[in-house]
mmCIF file of N, CA and C in Angstrom:
data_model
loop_
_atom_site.group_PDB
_atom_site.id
_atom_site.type_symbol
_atom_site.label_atom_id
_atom_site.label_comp_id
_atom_site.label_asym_id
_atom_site.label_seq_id
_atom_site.Cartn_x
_atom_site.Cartn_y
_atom_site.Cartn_z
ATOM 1 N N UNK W 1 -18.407 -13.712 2.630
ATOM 2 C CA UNK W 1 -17.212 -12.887 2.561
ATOM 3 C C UNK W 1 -15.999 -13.782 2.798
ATOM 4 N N UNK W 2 -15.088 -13.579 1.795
ATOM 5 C CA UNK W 2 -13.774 -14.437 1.975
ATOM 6 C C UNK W 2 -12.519 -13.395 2.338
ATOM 7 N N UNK W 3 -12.073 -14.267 3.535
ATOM 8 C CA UNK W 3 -10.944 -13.617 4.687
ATOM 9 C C UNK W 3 -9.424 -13.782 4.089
ATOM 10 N N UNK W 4 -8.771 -13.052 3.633
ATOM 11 C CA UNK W 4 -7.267 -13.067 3.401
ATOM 12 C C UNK W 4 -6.662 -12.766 4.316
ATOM 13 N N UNK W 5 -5.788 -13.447 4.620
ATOM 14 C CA UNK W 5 -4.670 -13.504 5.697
ATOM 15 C C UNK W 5 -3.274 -13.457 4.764
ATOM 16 N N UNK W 6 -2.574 -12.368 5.225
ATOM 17 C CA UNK W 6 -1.559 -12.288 4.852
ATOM 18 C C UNK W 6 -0.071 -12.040 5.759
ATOM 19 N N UNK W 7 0.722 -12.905 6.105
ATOM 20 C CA UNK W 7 1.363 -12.167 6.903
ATOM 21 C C UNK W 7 3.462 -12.753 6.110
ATOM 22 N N UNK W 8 3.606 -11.364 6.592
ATOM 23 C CA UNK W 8 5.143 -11.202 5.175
ATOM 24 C C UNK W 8 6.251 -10.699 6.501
ATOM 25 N N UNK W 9 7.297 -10.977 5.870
ATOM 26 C CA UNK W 9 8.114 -10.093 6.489
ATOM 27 C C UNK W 9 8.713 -9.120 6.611
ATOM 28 N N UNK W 10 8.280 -8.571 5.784
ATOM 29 C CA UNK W 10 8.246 -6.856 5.455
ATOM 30 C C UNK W 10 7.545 -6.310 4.430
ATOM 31 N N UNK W 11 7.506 -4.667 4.418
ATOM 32 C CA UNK W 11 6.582 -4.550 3.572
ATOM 33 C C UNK W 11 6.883 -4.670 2.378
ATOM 34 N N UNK W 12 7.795 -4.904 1.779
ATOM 35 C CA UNK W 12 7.723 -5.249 0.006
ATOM 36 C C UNK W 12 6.866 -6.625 0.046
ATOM 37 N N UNK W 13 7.572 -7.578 1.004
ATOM 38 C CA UNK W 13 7.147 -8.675 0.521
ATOM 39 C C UNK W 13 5.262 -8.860 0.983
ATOM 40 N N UNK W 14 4.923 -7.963 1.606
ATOM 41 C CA UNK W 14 3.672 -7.820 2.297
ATOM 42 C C UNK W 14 2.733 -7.186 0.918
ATOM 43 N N UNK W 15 3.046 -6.766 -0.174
ATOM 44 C CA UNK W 15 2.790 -5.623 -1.126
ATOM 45 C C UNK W 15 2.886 -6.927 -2.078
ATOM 46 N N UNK W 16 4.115 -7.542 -2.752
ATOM 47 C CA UNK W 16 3.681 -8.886 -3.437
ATOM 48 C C UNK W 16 3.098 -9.844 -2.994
ATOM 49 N N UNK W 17 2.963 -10.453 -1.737
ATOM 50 C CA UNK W 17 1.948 -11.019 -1.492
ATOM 51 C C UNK W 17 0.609 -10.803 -1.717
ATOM 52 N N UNK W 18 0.176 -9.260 -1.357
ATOM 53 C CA UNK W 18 -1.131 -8.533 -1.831
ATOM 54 C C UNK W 18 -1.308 -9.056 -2.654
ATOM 55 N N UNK W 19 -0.365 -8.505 -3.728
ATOM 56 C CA UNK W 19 -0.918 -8.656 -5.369
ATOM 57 C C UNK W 19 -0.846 -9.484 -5.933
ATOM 58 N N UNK W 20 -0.348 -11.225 -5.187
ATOM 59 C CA UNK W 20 -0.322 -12.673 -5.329
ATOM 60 C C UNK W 20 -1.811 -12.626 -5.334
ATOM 61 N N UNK W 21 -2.251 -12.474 -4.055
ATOM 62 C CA UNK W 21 -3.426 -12.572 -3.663
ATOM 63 C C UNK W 21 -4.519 -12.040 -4.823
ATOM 64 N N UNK W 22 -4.821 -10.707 -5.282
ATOM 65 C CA UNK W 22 -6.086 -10.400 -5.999
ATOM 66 C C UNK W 22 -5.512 -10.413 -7.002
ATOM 67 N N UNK W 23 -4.820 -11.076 -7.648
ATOM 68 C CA UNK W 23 -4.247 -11.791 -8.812
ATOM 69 C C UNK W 23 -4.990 -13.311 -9.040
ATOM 70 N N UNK W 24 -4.354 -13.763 -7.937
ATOM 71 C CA UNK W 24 -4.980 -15.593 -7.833
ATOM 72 C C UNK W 24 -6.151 -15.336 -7.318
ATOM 73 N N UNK W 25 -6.727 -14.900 -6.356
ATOM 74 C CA UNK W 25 -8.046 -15.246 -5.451
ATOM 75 C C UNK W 25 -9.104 -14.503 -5.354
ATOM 76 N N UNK W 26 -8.995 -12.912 -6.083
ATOM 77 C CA UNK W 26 -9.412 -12.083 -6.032
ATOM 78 C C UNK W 26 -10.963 -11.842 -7.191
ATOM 79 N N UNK W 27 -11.781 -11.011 -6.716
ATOM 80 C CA UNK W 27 -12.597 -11.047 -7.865
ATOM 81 C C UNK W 27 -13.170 -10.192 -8.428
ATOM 82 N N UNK W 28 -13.338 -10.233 -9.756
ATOM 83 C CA UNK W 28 -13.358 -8.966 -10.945
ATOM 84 C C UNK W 28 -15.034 -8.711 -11.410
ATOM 85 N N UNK W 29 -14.761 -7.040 -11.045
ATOM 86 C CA UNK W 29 -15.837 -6.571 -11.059
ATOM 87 C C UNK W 29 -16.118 -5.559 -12.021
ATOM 88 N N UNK W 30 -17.042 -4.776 -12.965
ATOM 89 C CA UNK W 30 -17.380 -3.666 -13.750
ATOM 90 C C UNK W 30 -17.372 -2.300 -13.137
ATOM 91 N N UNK W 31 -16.411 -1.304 -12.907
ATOM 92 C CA UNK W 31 -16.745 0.049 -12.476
ATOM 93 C C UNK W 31 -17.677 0.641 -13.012
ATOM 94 N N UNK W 32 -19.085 0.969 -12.695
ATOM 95 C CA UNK W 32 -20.616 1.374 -12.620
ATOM 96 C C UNK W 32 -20.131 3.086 -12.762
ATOM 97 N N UNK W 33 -19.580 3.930 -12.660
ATOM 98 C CA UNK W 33 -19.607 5.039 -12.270
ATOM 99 C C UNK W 33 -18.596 5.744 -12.791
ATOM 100 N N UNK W 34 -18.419 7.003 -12.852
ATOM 101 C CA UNK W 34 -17.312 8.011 -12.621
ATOM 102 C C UNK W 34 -16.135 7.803 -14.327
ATOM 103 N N UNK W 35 -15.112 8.365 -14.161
ATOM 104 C CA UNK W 35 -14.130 8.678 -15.076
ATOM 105 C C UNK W 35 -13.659 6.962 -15.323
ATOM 106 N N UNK W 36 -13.595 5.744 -14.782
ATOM 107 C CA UNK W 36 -13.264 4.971 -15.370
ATOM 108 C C UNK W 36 -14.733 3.852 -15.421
ATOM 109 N N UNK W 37 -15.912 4.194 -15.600
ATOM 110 C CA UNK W 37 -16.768 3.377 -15.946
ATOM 111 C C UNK W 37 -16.874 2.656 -17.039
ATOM 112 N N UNK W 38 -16.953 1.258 -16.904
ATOM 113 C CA UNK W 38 -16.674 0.284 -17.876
ATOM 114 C C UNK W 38 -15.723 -0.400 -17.789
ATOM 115 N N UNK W 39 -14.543 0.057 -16.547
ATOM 116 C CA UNK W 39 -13.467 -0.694 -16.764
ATOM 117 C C UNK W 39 -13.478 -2.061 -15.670
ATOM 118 N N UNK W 40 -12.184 -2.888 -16.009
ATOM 119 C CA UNK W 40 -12.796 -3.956 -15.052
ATOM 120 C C UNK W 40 -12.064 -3.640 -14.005
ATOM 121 N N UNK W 41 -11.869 -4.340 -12.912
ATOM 122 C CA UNK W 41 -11.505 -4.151 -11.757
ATOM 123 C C UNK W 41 -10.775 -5.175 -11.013
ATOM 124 N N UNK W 42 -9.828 -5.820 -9.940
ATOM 125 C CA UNK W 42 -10.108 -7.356 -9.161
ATOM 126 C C UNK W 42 -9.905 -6.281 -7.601
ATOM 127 N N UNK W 43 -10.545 -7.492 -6.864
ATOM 128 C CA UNK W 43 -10.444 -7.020 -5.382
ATOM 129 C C UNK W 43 -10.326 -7.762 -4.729
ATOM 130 N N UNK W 44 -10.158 -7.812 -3.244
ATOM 131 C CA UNK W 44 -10.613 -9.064 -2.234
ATOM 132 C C UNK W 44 -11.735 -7.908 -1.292
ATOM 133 N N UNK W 45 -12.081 -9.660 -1.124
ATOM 134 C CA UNK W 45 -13.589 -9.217 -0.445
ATOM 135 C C UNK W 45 -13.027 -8.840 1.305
ATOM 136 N N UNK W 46 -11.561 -9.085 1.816
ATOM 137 C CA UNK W 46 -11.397 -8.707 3.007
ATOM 138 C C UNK W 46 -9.906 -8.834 3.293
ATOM 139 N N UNK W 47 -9.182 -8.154 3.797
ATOM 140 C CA UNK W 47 -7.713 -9.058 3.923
ATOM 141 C C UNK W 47 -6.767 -8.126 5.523
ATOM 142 N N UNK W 48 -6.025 -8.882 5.979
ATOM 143 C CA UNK W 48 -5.214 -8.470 7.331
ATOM 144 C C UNK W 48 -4.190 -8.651 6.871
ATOM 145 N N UNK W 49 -2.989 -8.370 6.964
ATOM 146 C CA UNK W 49 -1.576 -8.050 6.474
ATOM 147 C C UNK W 49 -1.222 -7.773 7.847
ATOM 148 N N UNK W 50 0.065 -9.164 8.303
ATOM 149 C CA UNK W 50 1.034 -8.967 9.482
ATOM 150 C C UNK W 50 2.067 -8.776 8.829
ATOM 151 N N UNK W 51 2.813 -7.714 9.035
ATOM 152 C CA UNK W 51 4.389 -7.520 8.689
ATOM 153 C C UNK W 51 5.082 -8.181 10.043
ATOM 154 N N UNK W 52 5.859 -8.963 9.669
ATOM 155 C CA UNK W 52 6.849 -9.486 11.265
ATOM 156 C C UNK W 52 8.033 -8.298 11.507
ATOM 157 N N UNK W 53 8.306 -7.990 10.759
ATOM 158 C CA UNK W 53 9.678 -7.399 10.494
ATOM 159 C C UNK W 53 8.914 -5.313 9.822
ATOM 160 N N UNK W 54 8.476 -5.000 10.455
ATOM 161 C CA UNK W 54 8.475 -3.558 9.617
ATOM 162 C C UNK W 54 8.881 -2.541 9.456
ATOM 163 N N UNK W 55 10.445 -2.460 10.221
ATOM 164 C CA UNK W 55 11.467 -1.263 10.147
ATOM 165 C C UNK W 55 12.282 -1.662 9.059
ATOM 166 N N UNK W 56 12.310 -2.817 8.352
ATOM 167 C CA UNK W 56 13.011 -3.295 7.484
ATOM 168 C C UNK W 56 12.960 -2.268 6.355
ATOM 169 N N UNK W 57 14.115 -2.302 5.763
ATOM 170 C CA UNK W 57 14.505 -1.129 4.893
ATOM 171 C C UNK W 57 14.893 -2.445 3.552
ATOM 172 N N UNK W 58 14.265 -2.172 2.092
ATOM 173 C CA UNK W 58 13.629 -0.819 1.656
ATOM 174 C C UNK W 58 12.152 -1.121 1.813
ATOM 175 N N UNK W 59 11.554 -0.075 2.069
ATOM 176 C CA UNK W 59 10.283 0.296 2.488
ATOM 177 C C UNK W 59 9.188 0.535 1.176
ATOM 178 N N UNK W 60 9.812 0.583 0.485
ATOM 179 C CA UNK W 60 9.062 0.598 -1.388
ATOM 180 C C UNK W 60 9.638 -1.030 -2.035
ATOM 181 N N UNK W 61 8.831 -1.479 -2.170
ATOM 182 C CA UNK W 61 8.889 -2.754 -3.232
ATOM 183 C C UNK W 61 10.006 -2.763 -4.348
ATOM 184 N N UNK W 62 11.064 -3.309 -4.532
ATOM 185 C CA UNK W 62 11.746 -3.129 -6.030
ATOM 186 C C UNK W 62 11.147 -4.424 -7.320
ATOM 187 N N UNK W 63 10.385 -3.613 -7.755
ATOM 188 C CA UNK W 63 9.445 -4.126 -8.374
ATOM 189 C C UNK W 63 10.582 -4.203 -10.148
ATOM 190 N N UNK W 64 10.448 -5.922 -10.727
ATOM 191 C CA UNK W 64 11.649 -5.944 -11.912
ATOM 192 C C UNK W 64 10.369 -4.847 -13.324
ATOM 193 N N UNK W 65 11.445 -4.367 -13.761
ATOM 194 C CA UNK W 65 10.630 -4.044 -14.950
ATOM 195 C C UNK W 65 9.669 -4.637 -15.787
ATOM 196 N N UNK W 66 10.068 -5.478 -16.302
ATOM 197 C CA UNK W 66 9.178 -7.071 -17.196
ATOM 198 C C UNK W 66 7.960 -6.941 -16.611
ATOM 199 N N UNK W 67 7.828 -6.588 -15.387
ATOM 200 C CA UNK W 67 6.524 -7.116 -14.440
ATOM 201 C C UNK W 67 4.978 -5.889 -15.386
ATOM 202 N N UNK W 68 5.792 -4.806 -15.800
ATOM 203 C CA UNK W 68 5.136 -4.141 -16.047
ATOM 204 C C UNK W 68 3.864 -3.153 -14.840
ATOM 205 N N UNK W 69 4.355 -3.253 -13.999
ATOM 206 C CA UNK W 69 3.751 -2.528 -12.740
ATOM 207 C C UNK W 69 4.302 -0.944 -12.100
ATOM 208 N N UNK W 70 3.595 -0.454 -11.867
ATOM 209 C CA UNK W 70 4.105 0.611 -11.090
ATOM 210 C C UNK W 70 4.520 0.862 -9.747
ATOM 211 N N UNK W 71 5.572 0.925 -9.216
ATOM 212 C CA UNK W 71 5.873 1.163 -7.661
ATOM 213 C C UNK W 71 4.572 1.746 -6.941
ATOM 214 N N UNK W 72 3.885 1.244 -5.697
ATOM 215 C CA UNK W 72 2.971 1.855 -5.150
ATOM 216 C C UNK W 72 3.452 3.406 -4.746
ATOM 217 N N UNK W 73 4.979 3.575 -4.451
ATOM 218 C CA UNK W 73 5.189 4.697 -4.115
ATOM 219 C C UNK W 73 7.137 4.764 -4.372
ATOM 220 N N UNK W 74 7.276 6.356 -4.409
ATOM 221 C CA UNK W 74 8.969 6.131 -4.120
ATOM 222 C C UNK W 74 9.133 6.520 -2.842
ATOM 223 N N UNK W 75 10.544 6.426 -2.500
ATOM 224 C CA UNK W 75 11.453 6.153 -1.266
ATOM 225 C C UNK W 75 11.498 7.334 -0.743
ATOM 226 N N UNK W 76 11.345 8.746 -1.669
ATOM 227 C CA UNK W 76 11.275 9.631 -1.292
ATOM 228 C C UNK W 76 9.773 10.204 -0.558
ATOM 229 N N UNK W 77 9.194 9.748 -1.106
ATOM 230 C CA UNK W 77 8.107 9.860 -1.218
ATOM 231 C C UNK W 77 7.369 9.393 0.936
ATOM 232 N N UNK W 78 8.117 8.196 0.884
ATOM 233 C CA UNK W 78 7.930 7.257 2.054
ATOM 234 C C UNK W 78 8.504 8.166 3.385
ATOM 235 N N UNK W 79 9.496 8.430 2.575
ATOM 236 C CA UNK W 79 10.780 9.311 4.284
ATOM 237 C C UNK W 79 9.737 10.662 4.332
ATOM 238 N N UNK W 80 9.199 11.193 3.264
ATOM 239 C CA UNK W 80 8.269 12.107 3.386
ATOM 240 C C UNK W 80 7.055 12.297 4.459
ATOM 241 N N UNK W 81 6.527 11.447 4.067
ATOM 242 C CA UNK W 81 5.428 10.706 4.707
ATOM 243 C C UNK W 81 5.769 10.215 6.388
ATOM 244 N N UNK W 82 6.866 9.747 6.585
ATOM 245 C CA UNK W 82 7.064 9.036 7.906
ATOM 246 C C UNK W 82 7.739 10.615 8.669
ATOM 247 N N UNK W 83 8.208 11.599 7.987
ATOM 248 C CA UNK W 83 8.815 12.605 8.674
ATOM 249 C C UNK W 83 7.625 13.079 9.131
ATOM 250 N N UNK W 84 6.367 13.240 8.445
ATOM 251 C CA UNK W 84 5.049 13.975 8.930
ATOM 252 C C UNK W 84 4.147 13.139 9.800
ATOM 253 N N UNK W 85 4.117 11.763 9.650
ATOM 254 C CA UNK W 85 3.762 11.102 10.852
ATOM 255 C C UNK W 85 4.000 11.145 12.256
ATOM 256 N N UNK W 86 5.948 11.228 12.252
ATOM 257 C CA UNK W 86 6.556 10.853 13.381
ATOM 258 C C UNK W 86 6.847 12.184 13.960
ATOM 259 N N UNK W 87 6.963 13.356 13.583
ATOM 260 C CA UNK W 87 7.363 14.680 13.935
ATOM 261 C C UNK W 87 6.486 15.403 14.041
ATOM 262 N N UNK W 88 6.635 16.514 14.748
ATOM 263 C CA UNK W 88 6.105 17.871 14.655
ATOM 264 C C UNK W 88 5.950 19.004 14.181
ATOM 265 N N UNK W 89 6.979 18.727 13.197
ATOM 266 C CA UNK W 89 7.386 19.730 12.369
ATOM 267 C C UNK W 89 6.112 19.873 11.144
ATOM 268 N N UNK W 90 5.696 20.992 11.545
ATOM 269 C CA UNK W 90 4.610 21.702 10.284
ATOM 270 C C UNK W 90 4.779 22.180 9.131
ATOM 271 N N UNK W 91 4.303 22.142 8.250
ATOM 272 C CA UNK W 91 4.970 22.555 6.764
ATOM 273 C C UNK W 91 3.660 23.570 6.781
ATOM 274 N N UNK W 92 3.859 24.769 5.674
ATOM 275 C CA UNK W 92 3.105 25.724 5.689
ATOM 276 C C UNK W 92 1.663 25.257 5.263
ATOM 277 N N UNK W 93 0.571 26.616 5.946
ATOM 278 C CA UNK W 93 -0.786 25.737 5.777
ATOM 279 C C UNK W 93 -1.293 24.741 6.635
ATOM 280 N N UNK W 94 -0.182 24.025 7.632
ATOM 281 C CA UNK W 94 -0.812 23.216 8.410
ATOM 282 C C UNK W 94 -1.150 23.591 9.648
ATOM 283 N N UNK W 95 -2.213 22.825 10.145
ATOM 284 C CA UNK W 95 -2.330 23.345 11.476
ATOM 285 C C UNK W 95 -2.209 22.358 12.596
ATOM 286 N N UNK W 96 -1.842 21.082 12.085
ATOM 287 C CA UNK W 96 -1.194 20.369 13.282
ATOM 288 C C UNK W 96 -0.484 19.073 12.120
ATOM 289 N N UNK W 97 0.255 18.352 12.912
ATOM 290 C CA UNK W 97 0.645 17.114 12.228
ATOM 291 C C UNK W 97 0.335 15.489 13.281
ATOM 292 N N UNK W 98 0.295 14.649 12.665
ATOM 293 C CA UNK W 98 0.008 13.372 13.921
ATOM 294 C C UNK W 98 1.114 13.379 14.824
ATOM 295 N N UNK W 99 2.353 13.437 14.115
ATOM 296 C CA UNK W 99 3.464 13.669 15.159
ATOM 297 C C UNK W 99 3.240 14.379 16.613
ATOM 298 N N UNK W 100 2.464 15.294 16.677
ATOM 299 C CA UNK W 100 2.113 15.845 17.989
ATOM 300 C C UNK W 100 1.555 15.033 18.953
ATOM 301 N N UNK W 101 1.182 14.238 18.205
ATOM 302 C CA UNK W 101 0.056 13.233 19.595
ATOM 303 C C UNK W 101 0.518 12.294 19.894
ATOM 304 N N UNK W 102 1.582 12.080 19.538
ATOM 305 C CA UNK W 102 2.353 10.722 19.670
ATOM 306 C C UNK W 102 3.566 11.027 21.058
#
């Protein structure tokens, strides 16, 4: 098993580093199964990601067009997500949020 170490200073640059990584070092495999069987794949066989810096804003990658990639996520998307982490506030249907335990 090969160990990736990654450590960035925030998360965009923690997110291109990733994808430095199973780009260059990574290794490509056949999906055996399910709705995309046959297709290929790359992975790493293990990896740790230190952010030094992780309140750093922006929190989504600005990824150039040319690159042809998709944002892992939007910004909206993120403040979404961190409001339901960090709070208590329940949205309908729920019956607790992590925010409570914190």
């Amino acid at each position: 098993m090969k160990l990736t170490q990654i450590i960035a200073r925030d998360i965009p640059d923690a997110w291109f580093q990733a994808i430095n990584a199973v780009v260059n070092d990574g290794f490509e495999y056949v999906i055996e199964r399910g709705s995309y069987k046959g297709s290929k794949r790359r992975e790493l066989d293990f990896v740790t990601i230190q952010i030094t810096h992780p309140g750093t804003r922006p929190l989504v990658p600005d990824i150039p067009a040319h690159l042809g990639l998709t944002p892992p996520a939007s910004e909206e998307y993120v403040e979404d997500y961190l409001r339901y982490l960090m709070t208590s506030e329940k949205q309908e249907n729920e019956q607790y949020t992590y925010g409570e335990y914190l």
